[in-house]
Amino acid sequence: METYDLKSPEAIEAYAKQLQDKSLRQYFGNDVTQTYHGKGNLGQLLESAFFNYAPNSKAEPDFMEAGVELKSTPLKTTKKGALVSKERLVLNIINYFEEVKVNFRNSSFWHKNQHLLLMFYLWEADCPTLDYVFKIISLWRFPAKDLKIIKDDWLTIQRKIKNGKADEITEGDTLYMAACMKGRDKVSSQCDQPYSEKKAQRRAYSLKNKYMNSVINTLLATGKPDIDDEEIEWVLESWEDGMAHEPFDAFKTRKKQDHTEAIIKNIKQYKDSQETFEQYVERQFIPYLGMTDRQIIEKKHIEKYNAKSKYAIITKAILGISKDNIEEFEKANITMKAIRLSKTDRLEQHMSFPTIQYKEIVNEEWEDSQWYETLNSKFFFAIYREHDNDKYTLVDAFFWNMPGSDQTEAERLWRDTRDKIRRGDFTHFGKASESNICHVRPHGRDSHDLMQAPNGSFQKKYCFWLNSKYIKAVIDKREETRNHFEKSESNI
């Protein structure tokens, strides 16, 4: 059976998309049977037959390591041929006694449902479960503007429970998310509640039918919504834990400070008054040159990292940084890049920059642009070279800034890109083959990761890239200069 990375939401989604426009019977043929019955049986079949894990009712998300909850839910076709949600999306059961003890961030709703894998199938009357065809398969995270309303809905439900009125909860109390009744009937589904002797109807969190229609429309029209993690963090943290009504800008400043650490914690760290900050930083890497990534991880006692961020974390650890941001680099707008060279001394990947903001770039001039600011600031490169079985050795670390002569080509590309976006041309951006220095190419999560353009259309996300050959030439020039210097020193 084909496997997938249980730690990666994107890998789980890609695996699920094998069912796009197929039923389970079409996918498995005669190798699948109807082993579950009743409401929810399709979800149980997906779990056991397709994803190969045992159905359960645990409080954790279904794909616990990736933090992803699987939800299959039916679509129906309107008379006009549109796809709409057939029903509300029922989520997890509400434990009245536990939910009053926590804030929204620690609630069972958020813990289990903050990242959903939605698998919409087309419902047809009298259609066997195995023949339902999956029409929309996508990961879903709540955009901040939706999450704010959902959080307020959750607080409304919690407030009724705290006031001993869980028995008075109705779905009309809330806007996007509701506490729907759960159970065969009102009589047999009664349960205890805190702060009242009255029995309350057993309920579950759910996303209302109309809200699910908006999710469907978004996924069909534009792919996944833009997610601003800072805005989401603001929604999660504000109005709770003493942070009432903190303005978003103040929140961003505070959080950045919380996740920022300085290299120079004491002025006495400098070797002498003549040593510059750049010299100090480069000096910290000298003892580690020639060491493997594993040796540095052990020496610096690095415990948490993943494949994507491993070398950035190693680089920061050498500088004594354990947080996300380096204070001095932030203040000087220094871009840090951990670069890996292959065993054959090739740089395989181009160097990417933040996504081009279509609605902003059309109103910018070159010297006011974000890319101009980046290219006119310093870079800090830490170079790792592969030597055996995916093991890398630290071979150099240095500061660099782009020469003015090369910025002329970067400006030409930037102007060409801006003008094409103004015209609504998103298919003829500058390619790597057309420049020795830089180019434009896609930078979204997938083909559904889109951004609204000035003309109102939704387009693939793109960003500026520095060509791999250009960066490799910078590294080679640095190595030649260093070798020449070391040779001259040895002859003295």
XYZ file of C-alpha atoms in Angstrom:
492
model
C 0.000 0.000 0.000
C 1.251 3.492 -0.841
C 2.379 5.490 2.179
C 2.539 9.181 3.042
C 4.393 11.405 5.514
C 2.264 11.494 8.656
C 4.024 14.661 9.835
C 3.291 16.740 6.743
C -0.162 18.296 6.132
C 0.773 18.874 2.485
C 1.828 15.227 2.009
C -1.441 14.029 3.566
C -3.407 16.344 1.270
C -1.479 15.152 -1.805
C -2.193 11.546 -0.838
C -5.907 12.332 -0.372
C -6.114 13.986 -3.806
C -5.732 10.562 -5.380
C -9.482 10.329 -4.753
C -10.259 13.525 -6.678
C -13.257 12.845 -8.975
C -13.262 9.192 -7.890
C -15.272 7.037 -5.534
C -13.748 4.499 -3.160
C -15.013 1.734 -5.430
C -13.346 3.324 -8.462
C -10.107 3.674 -6.533
C -9.987 0.222 -4.928
C -12.079 -1.826 -7.360
C -13.229 -5.010 -5.651
C -10.651 -4.646 -2.866
C -12.945 -2.595 -0.644
C -16.148 -3.611 1.109
C -18.827 -1.797 3.081
C -17.625 -2.630 6.605
C -19.310 0.288 8.396
C -22.949 1.317 8.473
C -24.970 4.253 9.657
C -24.190 7.960 9.700
C -20.479 8.668 9.343
C -19.699 5.367 7.672
C -17.929 7.013 4.720
C -15.547 8.785 7.066
C -14.797 5.512 8.821
C -14.138 3.813 5.485
C -11.749 6.608 4.491
C -9.860 6.210 7.752
C -9.540 2.438 7.686
C -9.349 1.577 3.981
C -7.756 4.618 2.374
C -5.637 6.246 5.088
C -5.015 2.922 6.818
C -5.625 3.860 10.440
C -8.252 2.648 12.883
C -11.269 4.964 13.355
C -11.383 6.456 16.851
C -13.029 9.150 18.941
C -9.873 10.558 20.532
C -9.546 14.203 21.508
C -6.458 14.498 19.279
C -6.662 15.368 15.549
C -6.841 12.284 13.315
C -3.337 12.922 11.939
C -1.887 13.867 15.305
C 1.727 14.481 14.223
C 0.618 16.861 11.474
C -2.157 18.432 13.562
C -4.738 17.684 10.855
C -8.332 16.538 11.399
C -10.034 14.565 8.615
C -13.628 15.492 7.750
C -15.728 14.042 4.936
C -18.930 15.925 4.224
C -21.619 15.819 1.493
C -22.310 18.228 -1.356
C -25.489 18.506 -3.363
C -26.234 20.123 -6.699
C -28.712 22.979 -6.928
C -31.214 23.354 -9.776
C -28.774 25.797 -11.371
C -25.970 23.252 -11.201
C -24.016 24.831 -8.351
C -22.361 22.759 -5.654
C -23.483 23.583 -2.123
C -23.170 21.989 1.292
C -25.868 19.438 2.022
C -25.622 19.870 5.801
C -23.690 21.404 8.667
C -20.235 19.985 9.360
C -20.347 18.287 12.764
C -17.067 18.423 14.683
C -16.215 17.211 18.201
C -18.457 16.606 21.209
C -18.606 19.391 23.815
C -17.583 18.337 27.310
C -19.413 20.905 29.418
C -17.283 20.268 32.501
C -13.951 20.635 30.707
C -14.762 23.473 28.319
C -15.487 25.953 31.121
C -11.922 25.547 32.474
C -10.032 26.698 29.387
C -9.620 29.636 27.031
C -10.259 29.381 23.298
C -6.649 28.527 22.407
C -6.786 25.526 24.755
C -10.336 24.503 23.898
C -11.195 21.115 22.455
C -12.593 22.891 19.393
C -9.314 24.622 18.516
C -7.112 21.712 19.543
C -8.891 19.330 17.209
C -10.125 21.520 14.355
C -7.601 24.289 13.664
C -6.345 22.492 10.536
C -8.896 20.426 8.620
C -8.574 18.101 5.657
C -11.966 18.547 3.986
C -13.135 15.839 1.607
C -16.409 16.884 -0.020
C -18.305 14.155 -1.864
C -21.344 14.487 -4.123
C -24.405 13.084 -2.391
C -27.046 11.354 -4.496
C -30.218 9.703 -3.251
C -29.986 5.917 -2.978
C -26.305 5.960 -3.968
C -24.205 3.325 -2.158
C -21.555 4.817 0.134
C -18.736 3.251 -1.892
C -19.924 5.084 -5.012
C -19.958 8.639 -3.689
C -17.543 10.692 -5.826
C -15.165 13.124 -4.106
C -15.378 16.559 -5.776
C -13.337 18.857 -3.512
C -10.320 17.728 -1.462
C -8.350 20.387 0.357
C -6.663 21.426 3.565
C -8.483 24.260 5.314
C -7.387 26.772 7.932
C -9.710 29.487 9.184
C -8.689 32.960 7.953
C -8.366 35.455 10.802
C -11.530 37.387 9.903
C -13.557 34.145 10.146
C -11.709 32.951 13.220
C -12.595 36.112 15.131
C -16.311 35.388 14.662
C -15.852 31.679 15.427
C -13.989 32.551 18.616
C -16.820 34.893 19.646
C -19.262 32.047 18.934
C -17.226 29.764 21.183
C -17.184 32.370 23.957
C -20.979 32.710 23.687
C -21.374 28.954 24.184
C -18.876 28.883 27.047
C -20.604 31.823 28.735
C -23.930 29.961 28.812
C -22.242 26.890 30.306
C -20.528 29.029 32.983
C -23.870 30.594 33.842
C -25.456 27.187 34.384
C -27.507 27.496 31.207
C -26.114 24.731 29.006
C -29.702 23.487 28.794
C -30.669 26.776 27.101
C -28.060 26.663 24.317
C -29.495 26.905 20.804
C -27.872 27.055 17.380
C -29.387 30.491 16.934
C -27.089 31.864 19.646
C -24.132 31.979 17.283
C -23.107 32.971 13.745
C -20.594 30.656 12.009
C -20.015 27.906 14.561
C -22.828 26.313 16.527
C -23.438 23.816 19.293
C -25.673 21.320 17.491
C -27.653 18.593 19.222
C -25.979 15.199 19.276
C -27.775 11.936 19.869
C -30.785 9.936 18.729
C -33.355 12.075 20.563
C -33.673 14.757 23.231
C -34.642 12.360 25.987
C -31.881 9.773 25.690
C -29.155 12.353 24.988
C -29.396 14.340 28.202
C -26.282 14.834 30.315
C -25.077 16.680 33.410
C -23.751 20.229 33.305
C -21.692 22.260 35.782
C -23.289 25.028 37.843
C -26.834 23.628 37.483
C -28.854 20.616 38.533
C -30.752 20.669 35.254
C -29.900 18.150 32.568
C -28.630 19.573 29.271
C -28.838 18.273 25.736
C -25.634 16.608 24.582
C -24.082 18.822 21.894
C -21.179 19.013 19.464
C -19.401 21.895 17.815
C -20.377 22.337 14.183
C -19.843 24.719 11.273
C -23.160 26.015 9.975
C -24.449 25.122 6.528
C -24.116 28.655 5.116
C -20.574 28.959 6.408
C -19.696 25.667 4.722
C -21.079 27.122 1.468
C -18.595 29.972 1.791
C -15.788 27.442 2.297
C -16.896 25.574 -0.834
C -17.038 28.786 -2.870
C -13.555 29.789 -1.713
C -12.041 26.411 -2.543
C -13.681 26.309 -5.958
C -12.899 29.911 -6.905
C -9.534 30.749 -5.403
C -8.140 27.708 -3.641
C -7.135 28.090 -0.012
C -7.647 31.505 1.604
C -4.708 33.746 2.439
C -3.626 32.954 5.980
C -1.840 35.589 8.031
C -0.370 33.760 11.012
C 0.227 37.009 12.906
C -3.448 37.945 12.595
C -4.492 34.465 13.722
C -2.181 34.682 16.727
C -3.715 38.066 17.580
C -7.233 36.580 17.490
C -6.147 33.647 19.661
C -4.402 35.770 22.254
C -6.403 38.995 22.403
C -9.368 39.485 24.728
C -7.932 36.786 26.975
C -5.158 36.381 29.525
C -5.092 40.066 30.411
C -4.477 41.194 26.819
C -7.877 42.826 26.399
C -8.267 45.015 23.323
C -4.572 45.131 22.448
C -4.257 46.880 19.035
C -2.920 44.658 16.250
C 0.153 46.811 15.598
C 1.039 46.805 19.300
C 0.534 43.043 19.376
C 2.856 42.541 16.373
C 5.576 44.663 17.969
C 5.322 42.824 21.270
C 5.338 39.357 19.678
C 8.328 40.205 17.505
C 10.196 41.346 20.594
C 9.235 38.116 22.354
C 10.679 36.104 19.448
C 13.819 38.193 18.998
C 17.202 37.657 20.622
C 20.414 39.659 20.439
C 23.809 38.231 19.467
C 25.614 40.874 21.502
C 24.260 40.542 25.002
C 27.238 42.262 26.580
C 29.641 44.741 24.977
C 32.550 42.753 26.444
C 31.891 39.990 23.897
C 33.900 41.963 21.337
C 37.573 40.991 21.153
C 38.573 44.644 21.340
C 37.235 48.077 20.440
C 38.429 47.668 16.849
C 36.350 44.561 16.126
C 33.194 45.290 14.117
C 29.897 43.472 14.533
C 30.426 41.687 11.211
C 33.894 40.549 12.247
C 32.529 39.306 15.554
C 29.786 37.282 13.833
C 32.173 35.696 11.319
C 34.618 34.875 14.142
C 31.943 32.806 15.917
C 31.904 30.344 13.009
C 35.651 29.685 12.867
C 35.648 26.895 15.529
C 32.864 25.091 13.636
C 34.354 25.164 10.137
C 34.869 21.590 8.962
C 32.325 20.167 11.428
C 29.312 18.188 10.192
C 25.739 19.243 10.853
C 25.373 16.346 13.307
C 28.521 17.358 15.218
C 27.288 20.953 15.537
C 23.830 19.790 16.653
C 25.429 17.704 19.413
C 27.926 20.390 20.444
C 25.266 23.126 20.611
C 22.665 20.795 22.210
C 20.058 21.518 19.547
C 16.926 19.503 20.319
C 14.149 20.744 18.036
C 14.393 21.174 14.294
C 12.869 19.878 11.087
C 14.259 19.248 7.626
C 13.096 22.603 6.293
C 14.594 24.752 9.047
C 17.475 22.551 10.188
C 20.374 24.565 8.759
C 18.921 27.942 9.696
C 18.545 26.691 13.281
C 22.132 25.380 13.280
C 23.400 28.707 11.950
C 21.545 30.690 14.619
C 22.656 28.289 17.346
C 26.324 28.974 16.527
C 25.533 32.637 17.219
C 23.868 31.745 20.519
C 20.369 32.411 19.178
C 17.474 30.092 20.064
C 14.592 32.360 19.016
C 13.134 33.066 15.569
C 14.695 36.480 14.960
C 18.143 38.008 15.479
C 17.857 41.496 16.928
C 20.831 43.010 15.102
C 19.825 41.398 11.800
C 16.297 42.789 12.184
C 17.546 46.304 12.906
C 19.961 46.239 9.945
C 17.568 44.347 7.618
C 20.179 41.610 7.151
C 18.883 38.556 5.270
C 20.318 35.297 6.613
C 20.528 32.348 4.221
C 21.824 28.858 5.027
C 23.061 27.547 1.669
C 23.717 23.887 0.835
C 26.099 22.773 -1.891
C 25.974 19.284 -3.375
C 28.866 16.779 -3.312
C 29.764 17.999 -6.793
C 29.941 21.569 -5.447
C 26.752 22.679 -7.199
C 24.093 24.970 -5.800
C 20.919 23.240 -6.953
C 18.279 25.717 -5.803
C 17.680 29.355 -6.623
C 17.328 31.788 -3.699
C 13.746 32.912 -3.025
C 12.366 36.090 -1.470
C 8.954 36.991 -0.007
C 5.870 36.778 -2.209
C 5.263 39.721 -4.540
C 2.332 41.742 -3.229
C 0.447 42.494 -6.446
C -1.653 45.356 -5.117
C 1.408 47.071 -3.626
C 4.009 46.687 -6.367
C 1.815 48.421 -8.980
C 1.969 51.633 -6.918
C 5.696 51.465 -6.081
C 8.779 53.056 -7.591
C 12.071 51.154 -7.666
C 13.781 52.940 -4.788
C 10.692 52.566 -2.588
C 10.161 48.887 -3.370
C 10.594 46.023 -0.942
C 13.028 44.224 -3.227
C 15.203 47.329 -3.603
C 15.387 47.589 0.190
C 16.377 43.924 0.481
C 19.045 44.071 -2.242
C 20.520 47.239 -0.737
C 20.916 45.601 2.655
C 23.437 42.975 3.680
C 23.150 39.205 3.409
C 24.708 36.695 5.749
C 25.535 33.384 4.074
C 26.363 30.181 5.969
C 27.662 27.593 3.494
C 27.230 23.861 4.051
C 28.702 21.314 1.627
C 27.431 17.735 1.249
C 30.117 15.112 1.732
C 28.482 11.743 2.338
C 24.977 10.250 2.565
C 23.164 13.544 2.977
C 25.617 14.769 5.634
C 26.752 18.365 5.359
C 29.872 20.165 6.597
C 30.034 23.861 7.469
C 32.641 25.340 5.117
C 32.186 29.128 5.347
C 30.119 31.991 6.783
C 30.313 35.590 5.588
C 28.490 38.855 4.960
C 27.806 40.048 1.396
C 25.936 42.815 -0.339
C 25.018 43.066 -4.015
C 27.273 45.338 -6.098
C 25.587 48.358 -7.651
C 26.423 47.095 -11.146
C 24.324 43.962 -10.561
C 21.412 45.967 -9.181
C 20.865 47.465 -12.629
C 19.716 44.046 -13.876
C 17.599 43.533 -10.741
C 15.900 46.885 -11.367
C 15.195 45.985 -15.017
C 13.481 42.758 -13.921
C 11.535 44.548 -11.196
C 10.206 47.189 -13.614
C 9.298 44.535 -16.169
C 7.418 42.578 -13.494
C 5.574 45.629 -12.161
C 4.495 46.697 -15.646
C 3.206 43.223 -16.515
C 1.187 43.053 -13.291
C -0.294 46.455 -14.139
C -1.363 45.043 -17.520
C -2.722 41.853 -15.980
C -0.052 39.661 -17.642
C 0.880 36.883 -15.208
C 2.292 34.409 -17.752
C 5.363 36.151 -19.160
C 7.513 37.031 -16.154
C 11.307 37.029 -16.588
C 12.847 33.524 -16.582
C 16.171 32.339 -15.157
C 17.378 31.641 -18.697
C 16.913 35.314 -19.577
C 19.179 36.787 -16.900
C 22.466 35.915 -15.208
C 21.292 37.376 -11.923
C 17.593 37.060 -11.130
C 14.178 35.938 -12.309
C 10.523 35.563 -11.264
C 8.818 32.239 -10.666
C 5.920 30.739 -8.626
C 6.244 30.527 -4.870
C 2.850 29.272 -3.640
C 2.145 26.105 -1.690
C 0.374 24.616 -4.696
C -1.680 25.572 -7.756
C -4.575 26.610 -5.497
C -2.478 29.051 -3.457
C -3.633 32.282 -5.086
C -3.582 36.050 -4.470
C -5.939 38.725 -5.686
C -4.466 40.982 -8.381
C -5.284 44.689 -8.931
C -7.708 43.748 -11.735
C -9.741 41.621 -9.291
C -8.642 38.245 -10.662
C -6.938 35.619 -8.518
C -3.473 34.631 -9.663
C -0.717 32.237 -8.697
C 1.728 33.654 -6.166
C 5.132 34.638 -7.535
C 8.316 35.987 -6.007
C 11.715 37.286 -7.066
C 14.603 34.818 -7.052
C 18.365 35.211 -7.311
C 19.755 32.654 -9.765
C 21.629 29.721 -8.250
C 24.568 30.248 -10.632
C 24.822 33.876 -9.552
C 24.931 32.956 -5.843
C 27.419 30.170 -6.575
C 29.664 32.709 -8.329
C 29.519 34.877 -5.186
C 30.575 31.879 -3.069
C 33.375 30.943 -5.491
C 34.714 34.495 -5.519
C 34.710 34.551 -1.723
C 36.610 31.232 -1.643
C 39.205 32.469 -4.163
C 39.762 35.647 -2.152
C 40.090 33.711 1.083
C 42.518 31.181 -0.429
C 44.624 33.986 -1.869
C 44.697 35.732 1.501
C 45.652 32.541 3.363
C 48.394 31.822 0.827
C 49.778 35.355 1.201
C 49.717 35.011 4.988
C 51.655 31.744 4.859
C 54.374 33.345 2.731
C 55.006 36.131 5.194
